[in-house]
Coordinates of C-alpha atoms and ligand atoms in Angstrom, one line a residue:
M1 CA 84.3 22.5 42.2
K2 CA 82.9 20.7 45.3
P3 CA 83.9 17.0 45.6
F4 CA 81.2 14.4 45.4
N5 CA 79.6 13.8 48.9
L6 CA 76.9 11.1 48.9
Q7 CA 75.4 12.0 52.3
S8 CA 74.9 15.6 51.4
L9 CA 72.7 14.5 48.5
V10 CA 70.5 12.1 50.4
R11 CA 67.3 13.1 52.1
P12 CA 68.2 13.2 55.8
N13 CA 65.3 10.9 56.8
I14 CA 66.5 8.3 54.2
W15 CA 70.1 8.5 55.4
K16 CA 69.0 7.8 58.9
L17 CA 66.3 5.2 57.9
K18 CA 66.4 1.9 59.6
P19 CA 65.0 -0.4 56.9
Y20 CA 62.3 -3.1 57.3
S21 CA 63.9 -6.4 58.1
S22 CA 61.8 -9.1 56.4
A23 CA 61.4 -12.6 57.8
R24 CA 63.5 -14.0 55.0
D25 CA 66.4 -11.7 55.9
E26 CA 67.1 -13.8 59.1
F27 CA 67.2 -17.2 57.4
S28 CA 68.3 -17.5 53.8
G29 CA 68.3 -21.3 53.2
S30 CA 65.7 -22.9 51.0
E31 CA 65.2 -26.0 53.1
G32 CA 63.3 -25.8 56.4
I33 CA 59.9 -25.5 58.0
F34 CA 58.9 -22.0 57.4
L35 CA 56.6 -20.7 60.1
D36 CA 58.0 -17.2 60.2
A37 CA 56.2 -15.1 57.6
N38 CA 52.5 -15.9 58.1
E39 CA 52.4 -17.4 54.7
N40 CA 50.0 -20.1 53.7
P41 CA 51.6 -23.5 53.8
Y42 CA 49.6 -24.6 50.7
G43 CA 49.9 -23.7 47.0
N44 CA 52.6 -22.9 44.4
L45 CA 53.2 -19.2 45.0
N46 CA 52.6 -19.3 48.7
R47 CA 56.1 -18.2 49.7
Y48 CA 57.4 -14.6 49.6
P49 CA 60.0 -14.1 46.9
D50 CA 63.7 -13.5 47.6
P51 CA 63.8 -9.9 48.7
H52 CA 67.4 -9.6 47.5
Q53 CA 66.8 -11.3 44.1
K54 CA 70.1 -13.2 44.6
A55 CA 69.7 -15.6 41.7
L56 CA 68.7 -12.9 39.3
K57 CA 71.5 -10.6 40.3
T58 CA 74.0 -13.4 39.9
A59 CA 72.8 -14.1 36.4
L60 CA 72.6 -10.4 35.5
S61 CA 76.1 -9.9 36.9
E62 CA 77.5 -12.6 34.5
T63 CA 75.6 -11.2 31.5
K64 CA 76.5 -7.5 32.1
G65 CA 79.9 -8.0 33.7
V66 CA 79.0 -6.0 36.8
P67 CA 79.5 -7.2 40.4
T68 CA 76.2 -8.1 42.2
E69 CA 76.8 -5.4 44.8
N70 CA 76.5 -2.8 42.1
I71 CA 73.0 -4.1 40.9
F72 CA 69.6 -3.0 42.1
I73 CA 66.4 -4.7 40.7
G74 CA 63.2 -2.7 40.5
N75 CA 59.6 -3.3 39.5
G76 CA 60.4 -1.9 36.1
S77 CA 62.7 1.1 35.7
D78 CA 59.7 3.2 36.5
E79 CA 60.1 2.1 40.1
V80 CA 63.8 3.1 39.9
I81 CA 62.9 6.6 38.7
D82 CA 60.6 7.1 41.7
L83 CA 63.1 5.7 44.1
I84 CA 65.8 8.1 42.8
Y85 CA 63.5 11.0 43.7
R86 CA 62.6 9.5 47.1
I87 CA 66.3 9.0 48.0
F88 CA 67.9 12.1 46.6
A89 CA 65.5 15.0 46.4
N90 CA 63.7 16.7 49.3
P91 CA 60.0 17.5 48.4
G92 CA 59.2 21.2 48.1
K93 CA 62.9 22.1 48.3
D94 CA 65.1 20.4 45.7
S95 CA 65.1 20.4 41.9
V96 CA 65.7 18.0 39.1
L97 CA 67.0 18.9 35.6
I98 CA 65.4 17.3 32.7
C99 CA 65.9 17.8 28.9
P100 CA 62.7 17.5 26.9
P101 CA 61.5 16.0 24.7
T102 CA 62.3 12.9 26.7
Y103 CA 60.6 10.1 28.6
G104 CA 57.5 11.5 30.4
M105 CA 58.0 9.7 33.8
Y106 CA 60.9 11.9 34.9
E107 CA 58.4 14.8 35.0
V108 CA 55.4 12.8 36.4
S109 CA 57.5 11.2 39.2
A110 CA 59.0 14.7 40.0
N111 CA 55.5 16.1 40.3
I112 CA 54.3 13.1 42.5
N113 CA 57.3 13.7 44.8
D114 CA 56.8 17.5 44.8
I115 CA 60.3 18.1 43.2
N116 CA 60.8 21.3 41.3
I117 CA 61.6 20.8 37.6
V118 CA 64.3 22.8 35.8
S119 CA 63.8 22.2 32.1
V120 CA 66.6 22.6 29.6
P121 CA 65.2 21.5 26.2
L122 CA 67.4 19.5 23.8
L123 CA 68.9 21.5 20.9
S124 CA 67.4 21.2 17.4
D125 CA 69.7 18.2 16.7
F126 CA 68.3 16.6 19.9
Q127 CA 71.6 16.8 21.7
L128 CA 72.1 18.3 25.2
D129 CA 72.3 22.1 25.4
M130 CA 75.5 21.9 27.5
D131 CA 76.0 25.7 27.8
N132 CA 72.6 26.1 29.3
I133 CA 72.9 22.9 31.5
L134 CA 76.3 24.0 32.9
K135 CA 74.9 27.5 33.6
Q136 CA 71.9 26.0 35.5
I137 CA 73.9 23.6 37.6
N138 CA 76.4 26.3 38.5
E139 CA 73.8 28.8 39.5
N140 CA 71.2 26.6 41.1
P141 CA 72.4 24.5 44.1
S142 CA 68.9 23.0 44.5
I143 CA 69.4 20.8 41.5
K144 CA 70.2 17.3 43.0
I145 CA 69.4 15.1 40.0
I146 CA 69.8 15.2 36.3
F147 CA 67.9 12.7 34.2
V148 CA 69.3 11.9 30.8
C149 CA 68.0 9.3 28.4
S150 CA 70.3 7.8 25.8
P151 CA 69.2 6.5 23.4
N152 CA 66.5 9.1 24.0
N153 CA 62.8 8.4 23.9
P154 CA 61.1 9.7 21.7
T155 CA 63.9 11.0 19.5
G156 CA 65.9 7.7 19.3
N157 CA 69.4 9.3 19.2
R158 CA 72.3 8.7 21.7
L159 CA 73.5 11.8 23.6
R160 CA 77.1 12.9 23.2
N161 CA 78.0 14.9 26.3
V162 CA 77.2 12.5 29.2
K163 CA 80.9 12.4 30.2
T164 CA 81.1 16.2 30.5
L165 CA 77.9 16.1 32.6
L166 CA 79.3 13.5 34.9
E167 CA 82.5 15.5 35.4
N168 CA 80.9 18.8 36.0
F169 CA 77.9 17.9 38.1
H170 CA 78.3 16.7 41.6
G171 CA 74.7 15.6 42.1
I172 CA 73.2 12.4 40.7
V173 CA 73.3 11.8 37.0
A174 CA 70.6 9.2 36.3
L175 CA 71.3 7.8 32.8
D176 CA 68.4 6.0 31.4
E177 CA 69.6 3.3 29.0
A178 CA 66.2 1.6 28.5
Y179 CA 67.1 1.1 24.8
I180 CA 70.8 0.4 25.1
D181 CA 70.6 -3.3 24.4
F182 CA 69.9 -2.5 20.8
R183 CA 73.4 -0.9 20.7
A184 CA 75.0 -2.6 23.8
D185 CA 78.6 -1.6 22.9
R186 CA 77.7 2.0 23.6
S187 CA 76.6 1.5 27.3
Y188 CA 78.0 3.6 30.1
L189 CA 77.7 0.6 32.4
P190 CA 81.5 0.1 32.8
K191 CA 81.8 3.7 33.9
I192 CA 79.9 3.2 37.2
H193 CA 83.2 2.4 38.7
N194 CA 84.8 5.7 37.6
Y195 CA 81.9 8.0 38.5
P196 CA 80.4 7.9 42.1
N197 CA 77.5 10.1 40.9
L198 CA 76.4 7.8 38.0
I199 CA 73.3 5.7 38.1
V200 CA 72.7 3.7 34.9
M201 CA 69.1 2.4 34.5
Q202 CA 68.2 -0.5 32.2
T203 CA 65.2 -2.6 31.7
F204 CA 64.0 -6.1 30.6
S205 CA 61.0 -4.4 28.9
K206 CA 62.6 -3.7 25.5
A207 CA 65.3 -5.9 24.0
W208 CA 64.6 -8.7 26.5
A209 CA 60.9 -8.7 25.5
L210 CA 59.6 -8.7 29.1
A211 CA 57.5 -5.5 29.4
G212 CA 54.7 -7.6 30.9
A213 CA 57.0 -8.9 33.7
R214 CA 58.0 -5.5 35.1
V215 CA 61.8 -5.9 35.8
G216 CA 64.2 -3.0 35.6
A217 CA 67.7 -2.5 37.0
A218 CA 69.8 0.3 38.3
Y219 CA 73.6 0.0 38.3
A220 CA 75.7 2.2 40.6
Q221 CA 78.3 2.3 43.3
A222 CA 77.5 -0.1 46.1
E223 CA 76.7 2.7 48.5
I224 CA 74.0 3.9 46.2
V225 CA 72.6 0.4 45.7
A226 CA 72.4 0.0 49.5
L227 CA 70.2 3.2 49.6
F228 CA 67.9 1.7 47.0
D229 CA 67.6 -1.5 49.0
K230 CA 66.8 0.5 52.1
V231 CA 63.9 2.3 50.5
K232 CA 62.3 -0.3 48.3
P233 CA 59.3 -2.3 49.5
P234 CA 60.7 -5.6 50.8
Y235 CA 59.3 -7.8 48.1
N236 CA 59.2 -5.4 45.2
V237 CA 59.9 -8.0 42.5
S238 CA 57.6 -11.0 42.5
K239 CA 58.8 -14.5 42.1
L240 CA 57.1 -14.7 38.7
N241 CA 58.9 -11.6 37.5
Q242 CA 62.3 -12.8 38.9
D243 CA 61.8 -16.2 37.2
A244 CA 60.8 -14.6 33.9
A245 CA 64.0 -12.4 33.9
L246 CA 66.1 -15.4 34.8
D247 CA 64.7 -17.5 32.0
A248 CA 65.3 -14.6 29.5
L249 CA 69.0 -14.4 30.7
S250 CA 69.5 -18.1 30.3
L251 CA 68.3 -17.8 26.7
K252 CA 70.7 -15.0 25.7
H253 CA 70.9 -16.1 22.1
E254 CA 67.2 -15.5 21.8
E255 CA 67.7 -11.9 22.8
S256 CA 70.5 -11.4 20.3
D257 CA 68.3 -13.0 17.5
R258 CA 65.4 -10.7 18.5
V259 CA 67.6 -7.6 18.5
C260 CA 69.1 -8.6 15.1
K261 CA 65.6 -9.1 13.6
I262 CA 64.3 -5.8 14.9
M263 CA 67.3 -3.9 13.7
N264 CA 67.0 -5.4 10.2
E265 CA 63.3 -4.6 10.2
K266 CA 64.1 -1.0 11.3
E267 CA 66.4 -0.6 8.3
F268 CA 63.7 -1.9 6.0
L269 CA 61.1 0.4 7.5
M270 CA 63.4 3.4 7.1
E271 CA 64.0 2.6 3.4
E272 CA 60.3 2.2 2.7
L273 CA 59.1 5.1 4.8
E274 CA 61.6 7.4 3.0
K275 CA 59.8 6.7 -0.3
L276 CA 56.4 8.0 0.9
P277 CA 55.5 11.5 0.0
I278 CA 53.8 12.1 3.4
V279 CA 57.1 11.4 5.2
K280 CA 59.3 14.5 5.5
Q281 CA 62.1 13.3 7.7
I282 CA 63.2 10.2 9.6
F283 CA 65.5 10.9 12.6
P284 CA 68.5 8.7 13.2
S285 CA 67.7 6.0 15.8
D286 CA 69.7 3.6 18.0
A287 CA 66.6 2.2 19.5
N288 CA 63.7 -0.1 18.4
F289 CA 61.6 2.8 17.2
L290 CA 61.7 5.6 14.6
L291 CA 60.7 9.2 15.1
V292 CA 59.1 10.3 11.8
Q293 CA 58.2 13.8 10.7
V294 CA 55.2 13.7 8.5
S295 CA 53.1 16.2 6.6
D296 CA 50.2 16.1 9.2
A297 CA 50.8 14.0 12.3
D298 CA 47.3 14.3 13.8
A299 CA 45.6 13.3 10.5
I300 CA 48.0 10.4 9.8
Y301 CA 47.9 9.2 13.4
N302 CA 44.0 9.2 13.4
Q303 CA 43.8 7.4 10.0
L304 CA 46.1 4.7 11.3
I305 CA 44.0 4.3 14.5
N306 CA 41.0 3.8 12.3
K307 CA 42.8 0.9 10.8
K308 CA 43.7 -0.4 14.3
I309 CA 47.4 0.5 13.9
I310 CA 48.5 2.4 17.0
T311 CA 51.5 4.6 16.9
R312 CA 52.5 7.4 19.3
N313 CA 51.6 10.9 18.2
R314 CA 54.4 13.2 19.5
H315 CA 53.1 16.3 17.7
S316 CA 52.6 18.1 21.0
Q317 CA 56.3 17.8 21.7
I318 CA 57.9 17.8 18.2
E319 CA 56.1 19.3 15.3
N320 CA 54.3 16.8 13.1
C321 CA 56.2 13.8 14.5
I322 CA 55.0 10.3 15.2
R323 CA 56.9 7.7 16.9
I324 CA 56.7 4.2 15.4
T325 CA 57.8 1.1 17.2
V326 CA 59.4 -1.5 14.9
G327 CA 57.0 -4.5 14.9
T328 CA 57.1 -7.9 13.3
F329 CA 57.7 -8.6 9.6
N330 CA 54.0 -8.7 9.0
E331 CA 53.1 -5.7 11.2
N332 CA 55.6 -3.5 9.5
R333 CA 54.3 -4.4 6.0
L334 CA 50.7 -3.8 7.1
L335 CA 51.7 -0.4 8.5
L336 CA 53.5 0.5 5.2
S337 CA 50.5 -0.6 3.1
E338 CA 48.1 1.6 5.2
L339 CA 50.5 4.6 5.0
K340 CA 50.6 4.2 1.2
R341 CA 46.9 4.5 1.1
I342 CA 46.6 7.6 3.2
S343 CA 45.2 10.6 1.5
L344 CA 45.3 14.0 3.1
Ligands
PMP1 N1 62.8 4.6 30.4 C1 62.4 4.9 29.1 C2 63.3 5.8 28.3 C3 61.3 4.3 28.6 O1 61.0 4.5 27.3 C4 60.5 3.4 29.4 C5 59.3 2.7 28.9 N2 58.8 3.1 27.7 C6 60.9 3.2 30.7 C7 62.1 3.8 31.2 C8 60.1 2.4 31.6 O2 60.6 1.1 31.5 P1 60.0 -0.1 32.5 O3 59.1 -0.9 31.6 O4 61.3 -0.9 32.9 O5 59.3 0.5 33.6

């Protein structure tokens, strides 16, 4: 087995890239007369934000127990996904391995970047098909990246074989933990120090309740974080976004309360959904949503829409399944009362 070699995985133009040096790179103090960046001297948001998000990284470092040099902040984790392709895969040449049904942006971003997709579907229990994955990575040297999502969207389960993947694949394993804060004890974050090929992606959009602010994070070895920093637009995370994330981190107890409330509501929803004749199966979930197999997903989805209750119809990926996000106390009861009324 070849040892891990970062340079061999990086697009040659990116390895050589001399990054943009922003005006604020040269002077980092907050006091002074700033005539360097062609900003407007008037107003509240007139100054460019910190391109290195130092305050946010320091706070995140304390919360997550990871040194700041191992943290990259993106404009949502969707930006992180795109950057991973732009750093590690050559358009028209390299491949990514993905395991559907999973988060759709791995495929969309691959297509935008003209990266070939090798698809190894999850098994019927929604776990990784390790035999097939190992076969693909051994036979196909063009595979530079594997995206895995745990807990997986839309199935909700955690994946079991991530460690085997990390030990057998010498490309980049991009582990999407968007939903991990609902089961934080299971995160792979501490493992970034053991595996040079691991990138853990997390987000403020779910447990931290900041989907509107667009803040995501990637955690990896410092050399990989430096590559992200090289490629990102200089001011990729606005001051408003950075401040929103900082505020959320300073109110950690609110995040724990929210997670607790959502998990209790999820239990309640599961118990009540199980009683409905239109519900055939509820899949185990470690996230803030449930994948529910029903008697007729299209009909039920449409009837809910008519009542202004929007769920996600996943029938095209998993037969007769809809994905239901856990809402507030009232929203969940309204959903259940409409589901009880549905006649097919
Ligand atoms: N990964 C997964 C698995 C997701 O479900 C989502 C959003 N639904 C994202 C990433 C994107 O997150 P962000 O809002 O941080 O861009």
